[in-house]
Amino acid sequence: MLIGESGVGKTSLIQVLSGEAFSARKTMAVEFTGRFIDTPGEFLENRRFYPALITSSADCDVVAMVQDATRISSLFPPQFSTIFTRKVIGIVTKVDVPGCNVERAERFLANAGVKEIIRSSSKANIGLDILQDMLN
Ligand SMILES: Nc1nc2c(ncn2[C@@H]2O[C@H](COP(=O)(O)OP(=O)(O)OP(=O)(O)O)[C@@H](O)[C@H]2O)c(=O)[nH]1
Ligand SMILES: [Mg+2]
């Protein structure tokens, strides 16, 4: 299950990992697609949706907290990973963008309690093999 702010690239990542073409549109509800659970960015951006994230995570094996490497802030609260009873990993997205800051993104995730972090780009095909191995 992927969680993270709107526009960080959750749906894009699911599409490329599923062998589908990129067709980004806003995710409006929790969506079960193959081996993935996609969630709307609003579920992280608004605390009143936290219970929905927790409930949905019961159906998954791994929660991936997704942080965009181009962003100068993060909405993941400190130790957010601990609210889940599932394995939690971090995924940094958009590492292909010039001027992005991967280390900053990793710090945000570490502060949110994430131990294992994967750097990725759906556009430049980075880190997708690692994620694919994890799924298998
Ligand atoms: N440069 C770059 N852009 C990306 C990458 N992944 C996604 N994007 C772009 O980021 C934008 C948002 O992608 P989405 O996959 O829709 O983001 P999301 O996290 O699903 O957003 P919500 O559904 O609103 O929560 C799109 O314009 C994508 O083309 C990437 O690896 N690199
Ligand atoms: Mg989406």
PDB file of C-alpha atoms and ligand atoms in Angstrom:
ATOM      1  CA  MET A   1       0.000   0.000   0.000  1.00  0.00           C
ATOM      2  CA  LEU A   2       1.384   3.382  -1.042  1.00  0.00           C
ATOM      3  CA  ILE A   3       0.771   6.495   1.024  1.00  0.00           C
ATOM      4  CA  GLY A   4       2.065  10.026   0.544  1.00  0.00           C
ATOM      5  CA  GLU A   5       1.081  13.568  -0.386  1.00  0.00           C
ATOM      6  CA  SER A   6      -0.837  14.410  -3.575  1.00  0.00           C
ATOM      7  CA  GLY A   7       1.303  14.379  -6.680  1.00  0.00           C
ATOM      8  CA  VAL A   8       4.353  12.607  -5.240  1.00  0.00           C
ATOM      9  CA  GLY A   9       4.008   9.849  -7.851  1.00  0.00           C
ATOM     10  CA  LYS A  10       2.257   6.957  -6.082  1.00  0.00           C
ATOM     11  CA  THR A  11      -0.052   6.087  -8.978  1.00  0.00           C
ATOM     12  CA  SER A  12       2.727   6.523 -11.550  1.00  0.00           C
ATOM     13  CA  LEU A  13       4.890   4.067  -9.622  1.00  0.00           C
ATOM     14  CA  ILE A  14       2.082   1.516  -9.469  1.00  0.00           C
ATOM     15  CA  GLN A  15       1.517   1.925 -13.194  1.00  0.00           C
ATOM     16  CA  VAL A  16       5.144   1.344 -14.183  1.00  0.00           C
ATOM     17  CA  LEU A  17       5.527  -1.563 -11.747  1.00  0.00           C
ATOM     18  CA  SER A  18       2.378  -3.091 -13.271  1.00  0.00           C
ATOM     19  CA  GLY A  19       3.771  -2.677 -16.782  1.00  0.00           C
ATOM     20  CA  GLU A  20       1.160  -0.086 -17.633  1.00  0.00           C
ATOM     21  CA  ALA A  21       1.568   3.174 -19.482  1.00  0.00           C
ATOM     22  CA  PHE A  22       1.887   6.374 -17.522  1.00  0.00           C
ATOM     23  CA  SER A  23      -1.520   8.051 -17.332  1.00  0.00           C
ATOM     24  CA  ALA A  24      -1.479  10.141 -14.203  1.00  0.00           C
ATOM     25  CA  ARG A  25      -4.792  11.377 -12.906  1.00  0.00           C
ATOM     26  CA  LYS A  26      -5.728  12.261  -9.395  1.00  0.00           C
ATOM     27  CA  THR A  27      -6.561   9.316  -7.169  1.00  0.00           C
ATOM     28  CA  MET A  28      -9.945   9.967  -5.551  1.00  0.00           C
ATOM     29  CA  ALA A  29     -10.460   6.871  -3.426  1.00  0.00           C
ATOM     30  CA  VAL A  30      -8.590   3.845  -2.105  1.00  0.00           C
ATOM     31  CA  GLU A  31      -7.981   1.677  -5.163  1.00  0.00           C
ATOM     32  CA  PHE A  32      -7.014  -1.989  -5.217  1.00  0.00           C
ATOM     33  CA  THR A  33      -5.043  -2.651  -8.389  1.00  0.00           C
ATOM     34  CA  GLY A  34      -3.337  -6.015  -8.661  1.00  0.00           C
ATOM     35  CA  ARG A  35      -0.791  -6.348  -5.876  1.00  0.00           C
ATOM     36  CA  PHE A  36      -1.134  -2.680  -4.938  1.00  0.00           C
ATOM     37  CA  ILE A  37      -3.347  -0.514  -2.811  1.00  0.00           C
ATOM     38  CA  ASP A  38      -3.284   3.079  -4.071  1.00  0.00           C
ATOM     39  CA  THR A  39      -4.440   5.862  -1.767  1.00  0.00           C
ATOM     40  CA  PRO A  40      -5.357   9.503  -2.349  1.00  0.00           C
ATOM     41  CA  GLY A  41      -2.825  12.098  -1.201  1.00  0.00           C
ATOM     42  CA  GLU A  42      -5.605  13.737   0.818  1.00  0.00           C
ATOM     43  CA  PHE A  43      -5.542  10.750   3.163  1.00  0.00           C
ATOM     44  CA  LEU A  44      -2.140  11.863   4.390  1.00  0.00           C
ATOM     45  CA  GLU A  45      -2.816  15.585   4.111  1.00  0.00           C
ATOM     46  CA  ASN A  46      -5.823  15.526   6.404  1.00  0.00           C
ATOM     47  CA  ARG A  47      -5.590  13.904   9.810  1.00  0.00           C
ATOM     48  CA  ARG A  48      -9.208  12.893   9.814  1.00  0.00           C
ATOM     49  CA  PHE A  49      -8.356  10.320   7.141  1.00  0.00           C
ATOM     50  CA  TYR A  50      -5.613   8.630   9.197  1.00  0.00           C
ATOM     51  CA  PRO A  51      -8.070   5.996  10.460  1.00  0.00           C
ATOM     52  CA  ALA A  52      -8.896   5.145   6.834  1.00  0.00           C
ATOM     53  CA  LEU A  53      -5.194   4.638   6.106  1.00  0.00           C
ATOM     54  CA  ILE A  54      -4.796   2.421   9.145  1.00  0.00           C
ATOM     55  CA  THR A  55      -7.868   0.365   8.246  1.00  0.00           C
ATOM     56  CA  SER A  56      -6.749  -0.070   4.629  1.00  0.00           C
ATOM     57  CA  SER A  57      -3.278  -1.126   5.711  1.00  0.00           C
ATOM     58  CA  ALA A  58      -4.762  -4.204   7.365  1.00  0.00           C
ATOM     59  CA  ASP A  59      -5.226  -5.612   3.852  1.00  0.00           C
ATOM     60  CA  CYS A  60      -1.584  -5.246   2.849  1.00  0.00           C
ATOM     61  CA  ASP A  61       1.800  -6.788   3.648  1.00  0.00           C
ATOM     62  CA  VAL A  62       3.934  -3.674   3.228  1.00  0.00           C
ATOM     63  CA  VAL A  63       3.154   0.010   3.701  1.00  0.00           C
ATOM     64  CA  ALA A  64       5.310   2.248   1.494  1.00  0.00           C
ATOM     65  CA  MET A  65       5.660   5.826   2.686  1.00  0.00           C
ATOM     66  CA  VAL A  66       6.338   7.859  -0.458  1.00  0.00           C
ATOM     67  CA  GLN A  67       8.316  11.105  -0.371  1.00  0.00           C
ATOM     68  CA  ASP A  68       8.981  13.294  -3.422  1.00  0.00           C
ATOM     69  CA  ALA A  69      12.684  14.228  -3.726  1.00  0.00           C
ATOM     70  CA  THR A  70      11.793  17.637  -5.193  1.00  0.00           C
ATOM     71  CA  ARG A  71       9.781  18.805  -2.171  1.00  0.00           C
ATOM     72  CA  ILE A  72      11.207  21.023   0.543  1.00  0.00           C
ATOM     73  CA  SER A  73       8.758  19.767   3.153  1.00  0.00           C
ATOM     74  CA  SER A  74       7.006  16.619   4.282  1.00  0.00           C
ATOM     75  CA  LEU A  75       3.643  15.987   5.889  1.00  0.00           C
ATOM     76  CA  PHE A  76       4.671  12.711   7.494  1.00  0.00           C
ATOM     77  CA  PRO A  77       4.465  13.276  11.265  1.00  0.00           C
ATOM     78  CA  PRO A  78       7.398  12.130  13.425  1.00  0.00           C
ATOM     79  CA  GLN A  79       7.352   8.339  13.873  1.00  0.00           C
ATOM     80  CA  PHE A  80       4.274   8.027  11.639  1.00  0.00           C
ATOM     81  CA  SER A  81       5.444   4.533  10.640  1.00  0.00           C
ATOM     82  CA  THR A  82       4.646   3.245  14.122  1.00  0.00           C
ATOM     83  CA  ILE A  83       0.877   3.587  13.655  1.00  0.00           C
ATOM     84  CA  PHE A  84       0.975   0.677  11.192  1.00  0.00           C
ATOM     85  CA  THR A  85       1.138  -2.949  12.248  1.00  0.00           C
ATOM     86  CA  ARG A  86       2.670  -3.909   8.904  1.00  0.00           C
ATOM     87  CA  LYS A  87       6.209  -3.765   7.551  1.00  0.00           C
ATOM     88  CA  VAL A  88       6.934  -0.162   6.531  1.00  0.00           C
ATOM     89  CA  ILE A  89       9.404   0.966   3.872  1.00  0.00           C
ATOM     90  CA  GLY A  90      10.179   4.364   2.412  1.00  0.00           C
ATOM     91  CA  ILE A  91      10.249   5.232  -1.284  1.00  0.00           C
ATOM     92  CA  VAL A  92      11.837   8.454  -2.518  1.00  0.00           C
ATOM     93  CA  THR A  93      10.353   9.408  -5.895  1.00  0.00           C
ATOM     94  CA  LYS A  94      11.414  11.657  -8.796  1.00  0.00           C
ATOM     95  CA  VAL A  95      15.160  11.243  -8.205  1.00  0.00           C
ATOM     96  CA  ASP A  96      15.546  11.980 -11.936  1.00  0.00           C
ATOM     97  CA  VAL A  97      14.604  15.644 -11.523  1.00  0.00           C
ATOM     98  CA  PRO A  98      17.594  18.007 -11.745  1.00  0.00           C
ATOM     99  CA  GLY A  99      18.075  19.903  -8.481  1.00  0.00           C
ATOM    100  CA  CYS A 100      16.113  17.413  -6.394  1.00  0.00           C
ATOM    101  CA  ASN A 101      17.461  16.565  -2.948  1.00  0.00           C
ATOM    102  CA  VAL A 102      17.405  12.860  -2.251  1.00  0.00           C
ATOM    103  CA  GLU A 103      19.156  13.127   1.120  1.00  0.00           C
ATOM    104  CA  ARG A 104      16.591  15.655   2.354  1.00  0.00           C
ATOM    105  CA  ALA A 105      13.771  13.316   1.327  1.00  0.00           C
ATOM    106  CA  GLU A 106      15.489  10.443   3.130  1.00  0.00           C
ATOM    107  CA  ARG A 107      15.787  12.570   6.277  1.00  0.00           C
ATOM    108  CA  PHE A 108      12.033  13.269   6.177  1.00  0.00           C
ATOM    109  CA  LEU A 109      11.359   9.552   5.944  1.00  0.00           C
ATOM    110  CA  ALA A 110      13.844   8.699   8.683  1.00  0.00           C
ATOM    111  CA  ASN A 111      12.161  11.242  10.980  1.00  0.00           C
ATOM    112  CA  ALA A 112       8.869   9.546  10.191  1.00  0.00           C
ATOM    113  CA  GLY A 113      10.357   6.310  11.510  1.00  0.00           C
ATOM    114  CA  VAL A 114      11.296   4.608   8.255  1.00  0.00           C
ATOM    115  CA  LYS A 115      14.372   2.366   8.343  1.00  0.00           C
ATOM    116  CA  GLU A 116      14.569   0.963   4.818  1.00  0.00           C
ATOM    117  CA  ILE A 117      14.478   3.465   1.961  1.00  0.00           C
ATOM    118  CA  ILE A 118      14.491   2.922  -1.805  1.00  0.00           C
ATOM    119  CA  ARG A 119      15.339   5.680  -4.295  1.00  0.00           C
ATOM    120  CA  SER A 120      13.192   5.633  -7.405  1.00  0.00           C
ATOM    121  CA  SER A 121      12.125   7.285 -10.612  1.00  0.00           C
ATOM    122  CA  SER A 122       9.143   6.098 -12.616  1.00  0.00           C
ATOM    123  CA  LYS A 123      10.274   8.294 -15.503  1.00  0.00           C
ATOM    124  CA  ALA A 124      13.955   7.302 -15.616  1.00  0.00           C
ATOM    125  CA  ASN A 125      13.452   3.676 -14.523  1.00  0.00           C
ATOM    126  CA  ILE A 126      15.483   3.937 -11.310  1.00  0.00           C
ATOM    127  CA  GLY A 127      14.952   1.599  -8.367  1.00  0.00           C
ATOM    128  CA  LEU A 128      12.109  -0.209 -10.078  1.00  0.00           C
ATOM    129  CA  ASP A 129      14.047  -3.487 -10.214  1.00  0.00           C
ATOM    130  CA  ILE A 130      14.546  -3.371  -6.424  1.00  0.00           C
ATOM    131  CA  LEU A 131      10.832  -2.749  -5.864  1.00  0.00           C
ATOM    132  CA  GLN A 132       9.942  -5.514  -8.312  1.00  0.00           C
ATOM    133  CA  ASP A 133      12.225  -7.948  -6.435  1.00  0.00           C
ATOM    134  CA  MET A 134      10.551  -6.959  -3.186  1.00  0.00           C
ATOM    135  CA  LEU A 135       7.114  -7.670  -4.646  1.00  0.00           C
ATOM    136  CA  ASN A 136       8.266 -11.089  -5.825  1.00  0.00           C
TER     137      ASN A 136
HETATM  138  N1  LIG B   1      10.021  13.718 -13.109  1.00  0.00           N
HETATM  139  C1  LIG B   1       9.209  12.781 -12.606  1.00  0.00           C
HETATM  140  N2  LIG B   1       7.883  13.013 -12.528  1.00  0.00           N
HETATM  141  C2  LIG B   1       7.096  12.046 -12.011  1.00  0.00           C
HETATM  142  C3  LIG B   1       7.632  10.801 -11.546  1.00  0.00           C
HETATM  143  N3  LIG B   1       6.615  10.053 -11.073  1.00  0.00           N
HETATM  144  C4  LIG B   1       5.495  10.793 -11.246  1.00  0.00           C
HETATM  145  N4  LIG B   1       5.764  11.993 -11.806  1.00  0.00           N
HETATM  146  C5  LIG B   1       4.793  13.053 -12.132  1.00  0.00           C
HETATM  147  O1  LIG B   1       4.184  13.513 -10.936  1.00  0.00           O
HETATM  148  C6  LIG B   1       2.823  13.857 -11.157  1.00  0.00           C
HETATM  149  C7  LIG B   1       1.920  13.191 -10.135  1.00  0.00           C
HETATM  150  O2  LIG B   1       1.980  11.804 -10.279  1.00  0.00           O
HETATM  151  P1  LIG B   1       0.868  10.818  -9.656  1.00  0.00           P
HETATM  152  O3  LIG B   1       1.391   9.438  -9.861  1.00  0.00           O
HETATM  153  O4  LIG B   1      -0.478  11.116 -10.182  1.00  0.00           O
HETATM  154  O5  LIG B   1       0.896  11.222  -8.113  1.00  0.00           O
HETATM  155  P2  LIG B   1       0.035  10.611  -6.907  1.00  0.00           P
HETATM  156  O6  LIG B   1       0.966  10.476  -5.761  1.00  0.00           O
HETATM  157  O7  LIG B   1      -0.670   9.381  -7.344  1.00  0.00           O
HETATM  158  O8  LIG B   1      -1.011  11.800  -6.602  1.00  0.00           O
HETATM  159  P3  LIG B   1      -2.509  11.694  -5.964  1.00  0.00           P
HETATM  160  O9  LIG B   1      -3.255  10.623  -6.687  1.00  0.00           O
HETATM  161  O10 LIG B   1      -3.106  13.055  -6.182  1.00  0.00           O
HETATM  162  O11 LIG B   1      -2.345  11.409  -4.494  1.00  0.00           O
HETATM  163  C8  LIG B   1       2.503  13.450 -12.596  1.00  0.00           C
HETATM  164  O12 LIG B   1       2.534  14.603 -13.399  1.00  0.00           O
HETATM  165  C9  LIG B   1       3.625  12.511 -12.956  1.00  0.00           C
HETATM  166  O13 LIG B   1       3.919  12.525 -14.328  1.00  0.00           O
HETATM  167  C10 LIG B   1       9.052  10.593 -11.654  1.00  0.00           C
HETATM  168  O14 LIG B   1       9.619   9.555 -11.285  1.00  0.00           O
HETATM  169  N5  LIG B   1       9.782  11.614 -12.177  1.00  0.00           N
HETATM  170 MG    MG B   2      -2.593   8.864  -7.360  1.00  0.00          MG
END
